[in-house]
Amino acid sequence: MVVGHYKALAYSTTSQTFTPNPDLHILFTVTETFDNDHQVIKQTSTSTHDTSSKFTFSAADSGLHRLCFTPSGPGATALNGWFSSTGAVVPGSVQLTLDMAIGDTSKIASSDSNKMSDIAGKVKDLNARLNDVKREQMFQREREAEFRDQSEATNSRVVKWSLIQLGVLGVTCAWQLSHLRSFFIKQKLT
């Protein structure tokens, strides 16, 4: 793994110093020279005041890699690229500062481990929430089963009570009819 930071500054003839130019763009490419010039990365960045551009790439195979920084954009055209042809006082019109770390560096590992620990913490929180949801679902299922059993018991008691009432009503009706019949017989109305 290769991680690098670079910053491009353009020469200003008015201030006689190298300053950031927002019109200056840097086209960054990485090619594998051992694999028929296979392009690994291609990235364009802009020159800003205090920030540097970052590139990261991982090589699939070990071997020689070519890193190419090409000035582009309207700022590069006005500056005539890397080397100025206008005067011998200024050796170049674009200044490039490059800082690279090759391999697993502690900074890369620490930033990755911090990200991984954050992600692991989030995963643990999500698992805890998932377990809470599962427990709540089981609790709701148990309550639903209890409620269903209670409803069925209540319904069966209502049906039994209705049948008892119907039986009492039938017996009362039969008794009243027999009593009314005996009353009519005594009164000799039939």
JSON list of C-alpha atoms in Angstrom, two decimals:
[
{"chain": "A", "resi": 1, "resn": "MET", "atom": "CA", "xyz": [0.00, 0.00, 0.00]},
{"chain": "A", "resi": 2, "resn": "VAL", "atom": "CA", "xyz": [1.31, 3.43, -0.93]},
{"chain": "A", "resi": 3, "resn": "VAL", "atom": "CA", "xyz": [-0.05, 6.61, 0.63]},
{"chain": "A", "resi": 4, "resn": "GLY", "atom": "CA", "xyz": [1.15, 10.00, -0.47]},
{"chain": "A", "resi": 5, "resn": "HIS", "atom": "CA", "xyz": [0.43, 13.67, -0.08]},
{"chain": "A", "resi": 6, "resn": "TYR", "atom": "CA", "xyz": [1.41, 16.25, -2.66]},
{"chain": "A", "resi": 7, "resn": "LYS", "atom": "CA", "xyz": [1.00, 19.99, -3.06]},
{"chain": "A", "resi": 8, "resn": "ALA", "atom": "CA", "xyz": [1.54, 22.03, -6.19]},
{"chain": "A", "resi": 9, "resn": "LEU", "atom": "CA", "xyz": [2.41, 25.73, -6.09]},
{"chain": "A", "resi": 10, "resn": "ALA", "atom": "CA", "xyz": [2.72, 28.10, -9.06]},
{"chain": "A", "resi": 11, "resn": "TYR", "atom": "CA", "xyz": [5.41, 30.73, -9.35]},
{"chain": "A", "resi": 12, "resn": "SER", "atom": "CA", "xyz": [4.03, 34.25, -9.10]},
{"chain": "A", "resi": 13, "resn": "THR", "atom": "CA", "xyz": [6.12, 36.90, -10.84]},
{"chain": "A", "resi": 14, "resn": "THR", "atom": "CA", "xyz": [4.44, 39.68, -8.87]},
{"chain": "A", "resi": 15, "resn": "SER", "atom": "CA", "xyz": [5.33, 38.34, -5.42]},
{"chain": "A", "resi": 16, "resn": "GLN", "atom": "CA", "xyz": [8.44, 36.44, -6.62]},
{"chain": "A", "resi": 17, "resn": "THR", "atom": "CA", "xyz": [7.31, 33.35, -4.62]},
{"chain": "A", "resi": 18, "resn": "PHE", "atom": "CA", "xyz": [5.51, 30.09, -5.16]},
{"chain": "A", "resi": 19, "resn": "THR", "atom": "CA", "xyz": [1.82, 30.47, -4.24]},
{"chain": "A", "resi": 20, "resn": "PRO", "atom": "CA", "xyz": [-1.31, 28.32, -4.59]},
{"chain": "A", "resi": 21, "resn": "ASN", "atom": "CA", "xyz": [-3.16, 28.83, -7.85]},
{"chain": "A", "resi": 22, "resn": "PRO", "atom": "CA", "xyz": [-6.73, 27.49, -8.12]},
{"chain": "A", "resi": 23, "resn": "ASP", "atom": "CA", "xyz": [-6.36, 27.29, -11.92]},
{"chain": "A", "resi": 24, "resn": "LEU", "atom": "CA", "xyz": [-3.42, 24.88, -11.58]},
{"chain": "A", "resi": 25, "resn": "HIS", "atom": "CA", "xyz": [-4.52, 21.25, -11.66]},
{"chain": "A", "resi": 26, "resn": "ILE", "atom": "CA", "xyz": [-2.29, 18.22, -11.19]},
{"chain": "A", "resi": 27, "resn": "LEU", "atom": "CA", "xyz": [-3.12, 15.02, -13.06]},
{"chain": "A", "resi": 28, "resn": "PHE", "atom": "CA", "xyz": [-1.69, 12.06, -11.11]},
{"chain": "A", "resi": 29, "resn": "THR", "atom": "CA", "xyz": [-1.36, 8.62, -12.69]},
{"chain": "A", "resi": 30, "resn": "VAL", "atom": "CA", "xyz": [0.24, 5.37, -11.55]},
{"chain": "A", "resi": 31, "resn": "THR", "atom": "CA", "xyz": [1.15, 2.70, -14.07]},
{"chain": "A", "resi": 32, "resn": "GLU", "atom": "CA", "xyz": [2.70, -0.75, -13.62]},
{"chain": "A", "resi": 33, "resn": "THR", "atom": "CA", "xyz": [5.69, -0.87, -15.94]},
{"chain": "A", "resi": 34, "resn": "PHE", "atom": "CA", "xyz": [6.11, -4.65, -15.54]},
{"chain": "A", "resi": 35, "resn": "ASP", "atom": "CA", "xyz": [2.51, -5.34, -16.68]},
{"chain": "A", "resi": 36, "resn": "ASN", "atom": "CA", "xyz": [2.37, -3.68, -20.13]},
{"chain": "A", "resi": 37, "resn": "ASP", "atom": "CA", "xyz": [1.88, -0.22, -18.59]},
{"chain": "A", "resi": 38, "resn": "HIS", "atom": "CA", "xyz": [-1.37, -1.19, -16.82]},
{"chain": "A", "resi": 39, "resn": "GLN", "atom": "CA", "xyz": [-2.86, 1.96, -15.29]},
{"chain": "A", "resi": 40, "resn": "VAL", "atom": "CA", "xyz": [-3.54, 1.56, -11.55]},
{"chain": "A", "resi": 41, "resn": "ILE", "atom": "CA", "xyz": [-4.92, 5.02, -10.67]},
{"chain": "A", "resi": 42, "resn": "LYS", "atom": "CA", "xyz": [-5.75, 8.29, -12.39]},
{"chain": "A", "resi": 43, "resn": "GLN", "atom": "CA", "xyz": [-6.68, 11.31, -10.29]},
{"chain": "A", "resi": 44, "resn": "THR", "atom": "CA", "xyz": [-6.89, 15.09, -10.82]},
{"chain": "A", "resi": 45, "resn": "SER", "atom": "CA", "xyz": [-6.57, 17.65, -8.01]},
{"chain": "A", "resi": 46, "resn": "THR", "atom": "CA", "xyz": [-6.55, 21.42, -7.63]},
{"chain": "A", "resi": 47, "resn": "SER", "atom": "CA", "xyz": [-3.98, 23.58, -5.84]},
{"chain": "A", "resi": 48, "resn": "THR", "atom": "CA", "xyz": [-5.44, 25.13, -2.66]},
{"chain": "A", "resi": 49, "resn": "HIS", "atom": "CA", "xyz": [-3.99, 27.32, 0.08]},
{"chain": "A", "resi": 50, "resn": "ASP", "atom": "CA", "xyz": [-3.30, 25.06, 3.06]},
{"chain": "A", "resi": 51, "resn": "THR", "atom": "CA", "xyz": [-4.37, 21.59, 2.03]},
{"chain": "A", "resi": 52, "resn": "SER", "atom": "CA", "xyz": [-2.45, 18.98, 0.13]},
{"chain": "A", "resi": 53, "resn": "SER", "atom": "CA", "xyz": [-3.94, 16.38, -2.15]},
{"chain": "A", "resi": 54, "resn": "LYS", "atom": "CA", "xyz": [-3.82, 12.74, -1.11]},
{"chain": "A", "resi": 55, "resn": "PHE", "atom": "CA", "xyz": [-3.43, 9.58, -3.14]},
{"chain": "A", "resi": 56, "resn": "THR", "atom": "CA", "xyz": [-3.59, 5.95, -2.06]},
{"chain": "A", "resi": 57, "resn": "PHE", "atom": "CA", "xyz": [-3.15, 2.82, -4.08]},
{"chain": "A", "resi": 58, "resn": "SER", "atom": "CA", "xyz": [-2.44, -0.84, -3.50]},
{"chain": "A", "resi": 59, "resn": "ALA", "atom": "CA", "xyz": [-0.42, -2.84, -5.95]},
{"chain": "A", "resi": 60, "resn": "ALA", "atom": "CA", "xyz": [-1.80, -6.21, -6.89]},
{"chain": "A", "resi": 61, "resn": "ASP", "atom": "CA", "xyz": [1.69, -7.50, -7.75]},
{"chain": "A", "resi": 62, "resn": "SER", "atom": "CA", "xyz": [5.14, -6.42, -6.69]},
{"chain": "A", "resi": 63, "resn": "GLY", "atom": "CA", "xyz": [7.23, -4.66, -9.29]},
{"chain": "A", "resi": 64, "resn": "LEU", "atom": "CA", "xyz": [8.20, -1.31, -10.71]},
{"chain": "A", "resi": 65, "resn": "HIS", "atom": "CA", "xyz": [5.52, 1.41, -10.73]},
{"chain": "A", "resi": 66, "resn": "ARG", "atom": "CA", "xyz": [5.71, 4.76, -12.52]},
{"chain": "A", "resi": 67, "resn": "LEU", "atom": "CA", "xyz": [4.18, 7.80, -10.79]},
{"chain": "A", "resi": 68, "resn": "CYS", "atom": "CA", "xyz": [3.48, 10.69, -13.12]},
{"chain": "A", "resi": 69, "resn": "PHE", "atom": "CA", "xyz": [2.49, 14.20, -12.00]},
{"chain": "A", "resi": 70, "resn": "THR", "atom": "CA", "xyz": [1.36, 16.34, -14.92]},
{"chain": "A", "resi": 71, "resn": "PRO", "atom": "CA", "xyz": [0.33, 20.00, -14.55]},
{"chain": "A", "resi": 72, "resn": "SER", "atom": "CA", "xyz": [-2.91, 20.72, -16.35]},
{"chain": "A", "resi": 73, "resn": "GLY", "atom": "CA", "xyz": [-5.66, 23.31, -16.51]},
{"chain": "A", "resi": 74, "resn": "PRO", "atom": "CA", "xyz": [-5.51, 26.99, -17.42]},
{"chain": "A", "resi": 75, "resn": "GLY", "atom": "CA", "xyz": [-2.90, 27.71, -14.72]},
{"chain": "A", "resi": 76, "resn": "ALA", "atom": "CA", "xyz": [-0.47, 25.17, -16.18]},
{"chain": "A", "resi": 77, "resn": "THR", "atom": "CA", "xyz": [-0.90, 26.57, -19.68]},
{"chain": "A", "resi": 78, "resn": "ALA", "atom": "CA", "xyz": [-0.11, 30.09, -18.45]},
{"chain": "A", "resi": 79, "resn": "LEU", "atom": "CA", "xyz": [2.98, 28.81, -16.61]},
{"chain": "A", "resi": 80, "resn": "ASN", "atom": "CA", "xyz": [4.28, 26.71, -19.54]},
{"chain": "A", "resi": 81, "resn": "GLY", "atom": "CA", "xyz": [4.22, 23.46, -17.54]},
{"chain": "A", "resi": 82, "resn": "TRP", "atom": "CA", "xyz": [6.99, 22.35, -15.19]},
{"chain": "A", "resi": 83, "resn": "PHE", "atom": "CA", "xyz": [9.78, 24.45, -16.62]},
{"chain": "A", "resi": 84, "resn": "SER", "atom": "CA", "xyz": [9.52, 28.09, -17.56]},
{"chain": "A", "resi": 85, "resn": "SER", "atom": "CA", "xyz": [11.12, 29.22, -20.78]},
{"chain": "A", "resi": 86, "resn": "THR", "atom": "CA", "xyz": [10.85, 32.92, -20.00]},
{"chain": "A", "resi": 87, "resn": "GLY", "atom": "CA", "xyz": [13.85, 33.48, -17.73]},
{"chain": "A", "resi": 88, "resn": "ALA", "atom": "CA", "xyz": [16.89, 31.90, -16.21]},
{"chain": "A", "resi": 89, "resn": "VAL", "atom": "CA", "xyz": [16.25, 33.38, -12.75]},
{"chain": "A", "resi": 90, "resn": "VAL", "atom": "CA", "xyz": [13.36, 30.99, -12.05]},
{"chain": "A", "resi": 91, "resn": "PRO", "atom": "CA", "xyz": [14.34, 27.36, -12.70]},
{"chain": "A", "resi": 92, "resn": "GLY", "atom": "CA", "xyz": [10.71, 26.15, -12.87]},
{"chain": "A", "resi": 93, "resn": "SER", "atom": "CA", "xyz": [7.25, 27.60, -12.78]},
{"chain": "A", "resi": 94, "resn": "VAL", "atom": "CA", "xyz": [5.56, 24.84, -10.75]},
{"chain": "A", "resi": 95, "resn": "GLN", "atom": "CA", "xyz": [6.81, 23.60, -7.40]},
{"chain": "A", "resi": 96, "resn": "LEU", "atom": "CA", "xyz": [5.66, 20.13, -6.33]},
{"chain": "A", "resi": 97, "resn": "THR", "atom": "CA", "xyz": [6.07, 18.93, -2.75]},
{"chain": "A", "resi": 98, "resn": "LEU", "atom": "CA", "xyz": [5.70, 15.18, -2.37]},
{"chain": "A", "resi": 99, "resn": "ASP", "atom": "CA", "xyz": [5.53, 13.03, 0.77]},
{"chain": "A", "resi": 100, "resn": "MET", "atom": "CA", "xyz": [5.06, 9.27, 0.37]},
{"chain": "A", "resi": 101, "resn": "ALA", "atom": "CA", "xyz": [4.74, 6.34, 2.74]},
{"chain": "A", "resi": 102, "resn": "ILE", "atom": "CA", "xyz": [5.27, 2.90, 1.24]},
{"chain": "A", "resi": 103, "resn": "GLY", "atom": "CA", "xyz": [4.04, -0.20, 3.02]},
{"chain": "A", "resi": 104, "resn": "ASP", "atom": "CA", "xyz": [2.02, -0.53, 6.19]},
{"chain": "A", "resi": 105, "resn": "THR", "atom": "CA", "xyz": [2.91, 2.55, 8.19]},
{"chain": "A", "resi": 106, "resn": "SER", "atom": "CA", "xyz": [1.81, 3.14, 11.75]},
{"chain": "A", "resi": 107, "resn": "LYS", "atom": "CA", "xyz": [-0.24, 6.16, 10.71]},
{"chain": "A", "resi": 108, "resn": "ILE", "atom": "CA", "xyz": [-2.14, 4.15, 8.13]},
{"chain": "A", "resi": 109, "resn": "ALA", "atom": "CA", "xyz": [-2.60, 1.26, 10.56]},
{"chain": "A", "resi": 110, "resn": "SER", "atom": "CA", "xyz": [-3.69, 3.52, 13.43]},
{"chain": "A", "resi": 111, "resn": "SER", "atom": "CA", "xyz": [-6.24, 5.37, 11.31]},
{"chain": "A", "resi": 112, "resn": "ASP", "atom": "CA", "xyz": [-7.54, 2.09, 9.94]},
{"chain": "A", "resi": 113, "resn": "SER", "atom": "CA", "xyz": [-7.65, 0.53, 13.42]},
{"chain": "A", "resi": 114, "resn": "ASN", "atom": "CA", "xyz": [-9.54, 3.55, 14.75]},
{"chain": "A", "resi": 115, "resn": "LYS", "atom": "CA", "xyz": [-12.05, 3.22, 11.93]},
{"chain": "A", "resi": 116, "resn": "MET", "atom": "CA", "xyz": [-12.29, -0.53, 12.50]},
{"chain": "A", "resi": 117, "resn": "SER", "atom": "CA", "xyz": [-12.83, -0.09, 16.25]},
{"chain": "A", "resi": 118, "resn": "ASP", "atom": "CA", "xyz": [-15.55, 2.50, 15.53]},
{"chain": "A", "resi": 119, "resn": "ILE", "atom": "CA", "xyz": [-17.21, 0.12, 13.09]},
{"chain": "A", "resi": 120, "resn": "ALA", "atom": "CA", "xyz": [-16.86, -2.78, 15.53]},
{"chain": "A", "resi": 121, "resn": "GLY", "atom": "CA", "xyz": [-18.49, -0.66, 18.25]},
{"chain": "A", "resi": 122, "resn": "LYS", "atom": "CA", "xyz": [-21.36, 0.21, 15.92]},
{"chain": "A", "resi": 123, "resn": "VAL", "atom": "CA", "xyz": [-21.80, -3.45, 15.00]},
{"chain": "A", "resi": 124, "resn": "LYS", "atom": "CA", "xyz": [-21.91, -4.40, 18.70]},
{"chain": "A", "resi": 125, "resn": "ASP", "atom": "CA", "xyz": [-24.53, -1.70, 19.32]},
{"chain": "A", "resi": 126, "resn": "LEU", "atom": "CA", "xyz": [-26.59, -2.95, 16.39]},
{"chain": "A", "resi": 127, "resn": "ASN", "atom": "CA", "xyz": [-26.34, -6.54, 17.68]},
{"chain": "A", "resi": 128, "resn": "ALA", "atom": "CA", "xyz": [-27.49, -5.42, 21.13]},
{"chain": "A", "resi": 129, "resn": "ARG", "atom": "CA", "xyz": [-30.43, -3.57, 19.58]},
{"chain": "A", "resi": 130, "resn": "LEU", "atom": "CA", "xyz": [-31.25, -6.61, 17.47]},
{"chain": "A", "resi": 131, "resn": "ASN", "atom": "CA", "xyz": [-31.25, -8.83, 20.57]},
{"chain": "A", "resi": 132, "resn": "ASP", "atom": "CA", "xyz": [-33.52, -6.32, 22.33]},
{"chain": "A", "resi": 133, "resn": "VAL", "atom": "CA", "xyz": [-35.93, -6.41, 19.39]},
{"chain": "A", "resi": 134, "resn": "LYS", "atom": "CA", "xyz": [-35.90, -10.23, 19.43]},
{"chain": "A", "resi": 135, "resn": "ARG", "atom": "CA", "xyz": [-36.64, -10.30, 23.17]},
{"chain": "A", "resi": 136, "resn": "GLU", "atom": "CA", "xyz": [-39.45, -7.79, 22.70]},
{"chain": "A", "resi": 137, "resn": "GLN", "atom": "CA", "xyz": [-40.92, -9.91, 19.89]},
{"chain": "A", "resi": 138, "resn": "MET", "atom": "CA", "xyz": [-40.81, -13.04, 22.07]},
{"chain": "A", "resi": 139, "resn": "PHE", "atom": "CA", "xyz": [-42.46, -11.14, 24.92]},
{"chain": "A", "resi": 140, "resn": "GLN", "atom": "CA", "xyz": [-45.18, -9.89, 22.56]},
{"chain": "A", "resi": 141, "resn": "ARG", "atom": "CA", "xyz": [-45.75, -13.42, 21.24]},
{"chain": "A", "resi": 142, "resn": "GLU", "atom": "CA", "xyz": [-46.10, -14.76, 24.79]},
{"chain": "A", "resi": 143, "resn": "ARG", "atom": "CA", "xyz": [-48.56, -11.98, 25.68]},
{"chain": "A", "resi": 144, "resn": "GLU", "atom": "CA", "xyz": [-50.50, -12.67, 22.48]},
{"chain": "A", "resi": 145, "resn": "ALA", "atom": "CA", "xyz": [-50.69, -16.39, 23.33]},
{"chain": "A", "resi": 146, "resn": "GLU", "atom": "CA", "xyz": [-51.89, -15.61, 26.88]},
{"chain": "A", "resi": 147, "resn": "PHE", "atom": "CA", "xyz": [-54.48, -13.17, 25.54]},
{"chain": "A", "resi": 148, "resn": "ARG", "atom": "CA", "xyz": [-55.67, -15.71, 22.95]},
{"chain": "A", "resi": 149, "resn": "ASP", "atom": "CA", "xyz": [-56.02, -18.41, 25.64]},
{"chain": "A", "resi": 150, "resn": "GLN", "atom": "CA", "xyz": [-57.90, -16.01, 27.91]},
{"chain": "A", "resi": 151, "resn": "SER", "atom": "CA", "xyz": [-60.20, -14.95, 25.04]},
{"chain": "A", "resi": 152, "resn": "GLU", "atom": "CA", "xyz": [-60.95, -18.58, 24.15]},
{"chain": "A", "resi": 153, "resn": "ALA", "atom": "CA", "xyz": [-61.71, -19.41, 27.79]},
{"chain": "A", "resi": 154, "resn": "THR", "atom": "CA", "xyz": [-64.03, -16.40, 28.04]},
{"chain": "A", "resi": 155, "resn": "ASN", "atom": "CA", "xyz": [-65.78, -17.36, 24.80]},
{"chain": "A", "resi": 156, "resn": "SER", "atom": "CA", "xyz": [-66.32, -20.94, 26.00]},
{"chain": "A", "resi": 157, "resn": "ARG", "atom": "CA", "xyz": [-67.79, -19.67, 29.32]},
{"chain": "A", "resi": 158, "resn": "VAL", "atom": "CA", "xyz": [-70.10, -17.31, 27.42]},
{"chain": "A", "resi": 159, "resn": "VAL", "atom": "CA", "xyz": [-71.29, -20.22, 25.25]},
{"chain": "A", "resi": 160, "resn": "LYS", "atom": "CA", "xyz": [-71.85, -22.42, 28.35]},
{"chain": "A", "resi": 161, "resn": "TRP", "atom": "CA", "xyz": [-73.73, -19.64, 30.13]},
{"chain": "A", "resi": 162, "resn": "SER", "atom": "CA", "xyz": [-75.87, -19.03, 27.03]},
{"chain": "A", "resi": 163, "resn": "LEU", "atom": "CA", "xyz": [-76.70, -22.75, 26.83]},
{"chain": "A", "resi": 164, "resn": "ILE", "atom": "CA", "xyz": [-77.61, -22.79, 30.55]},
{"chain": "A", "resi": 165, "resn": "GLN", "atom": "CA", "xyz": [-79.84, -19.74, 30.07]},
{"chain": "A", "resi": 166, "resn": "LEU", "atom": "CA", "xyz": [-81.45, -21.35, 27.03]},
{"chain": "A", "resi": 167, "resn": "GLY", "atom": "CA", "xyz": [-82.09, -24.53, 29.06]},
{"chain": "A", "resi": 168, "resn": "VAL", "atom": "CA", "xyz": [-83.59, -22.56, 31.98]},
{"chain": "A", "resi": 169, "resn": "LEU", "atom": "CA", "xyz": [-85.73, -20.59, 29.55]},
{"chain": "A", "resi": 170, "resn": "GLY", "atom": "CA", "xyz": [-86.94, -23.83, 27.88]},
{"chain": "A", "resi": 171, "resn": "VAL", "atom": "CA", "xyz": [-87.80, -25.40, 31.26]},
{"chain": "A", "resi": 172, "resn": "THR", "atom": "CA", "xyz": [-89.58, -22.19, 32.35]},
{"chain": "A", "resi": 173, "resn": "CYS", "atom": "CA", "xyz": [-91.54, -22.10, 29.08]},
{"chain": "A", "resi": 174, "resn": "ALA", "atom": "CA", "xyz": [-92.57, -25.76, 29.42]},
{"chain": "A", "resi": 175, "resn": "TRP", "atom": "CA", "xyz": [-93.63, -25.22, 33.07]},
{"chain": "A", "resi": 176, "resn": "GLN", "atom": "CA", "xyz": [-95.68, -22.13, 32.14]},
{"chain": "A", "resi": 177, "resn": "LEU", "atom": "CA", "xyz": [-97.39, -23.97, 29.28]},
{"chain": "A", "resi": 178, "resn": "SER", "atom": "CA", "xyz": [-98.28, -26.90, 31.53]},
{"chain": "A", "resi": 179, "resn": "HIS", "atom": "CA", "xyz": [-99.49, -24.54, 34.23]},
{"chain": "A", "resi": 180, "resn": "LEU", "atom": "CA", "xyz": [-101.57, -22.55, 31.73]},
{"chain": "A", "resi": 181, "resn": "ARG", "atom": "CA", "xyz": [-103.08, -25.77, 30.36]},
{"chain": "A", "resi": 182, "resn": "SER", "atom": "CA", "xyz": [-104.04, -26.94, 33.83]},
{"chain": "A", "resi": 183, "resn": "PHE", "atom": "CA", "xyz": [-105.54, -23.50, 34.52]},
{"chain": "A", "resi": 184, "resn": "PHE", "atom": "CA", "xyz": [-107.70, -23.68, 31.37]},
{"chain": "A", "resi": 185, "resn": "ILE", "atom": "CA", "xyz": [-108.81, -27.18, 32.29]},
{"chain": "A", "resi": 186, "resn": "LYS", "atom": "CA", "xyz": [-109.84, -26.07, 35.76]},
{"chain": "A", "resi": 187, "resn": "GLN", "atom": "CA", "xyz": [-111.74, -23.13, 34.36]},
{"chain": "A", "resi": 188, "resn": "LYS", "atom": "CA", "xyz": [-113.35, -25.42, 31.79]},
{"chain": "A", "resi": 189, "resn": "LEU", "atom": "CA", "xyz": [-112.50, -23.12, 28.93]},
{"chain": "A", "resi": 190, "resn": "THR", "atom": "CA", "xyz": [-111.42, -25.88, 26.70]}
]
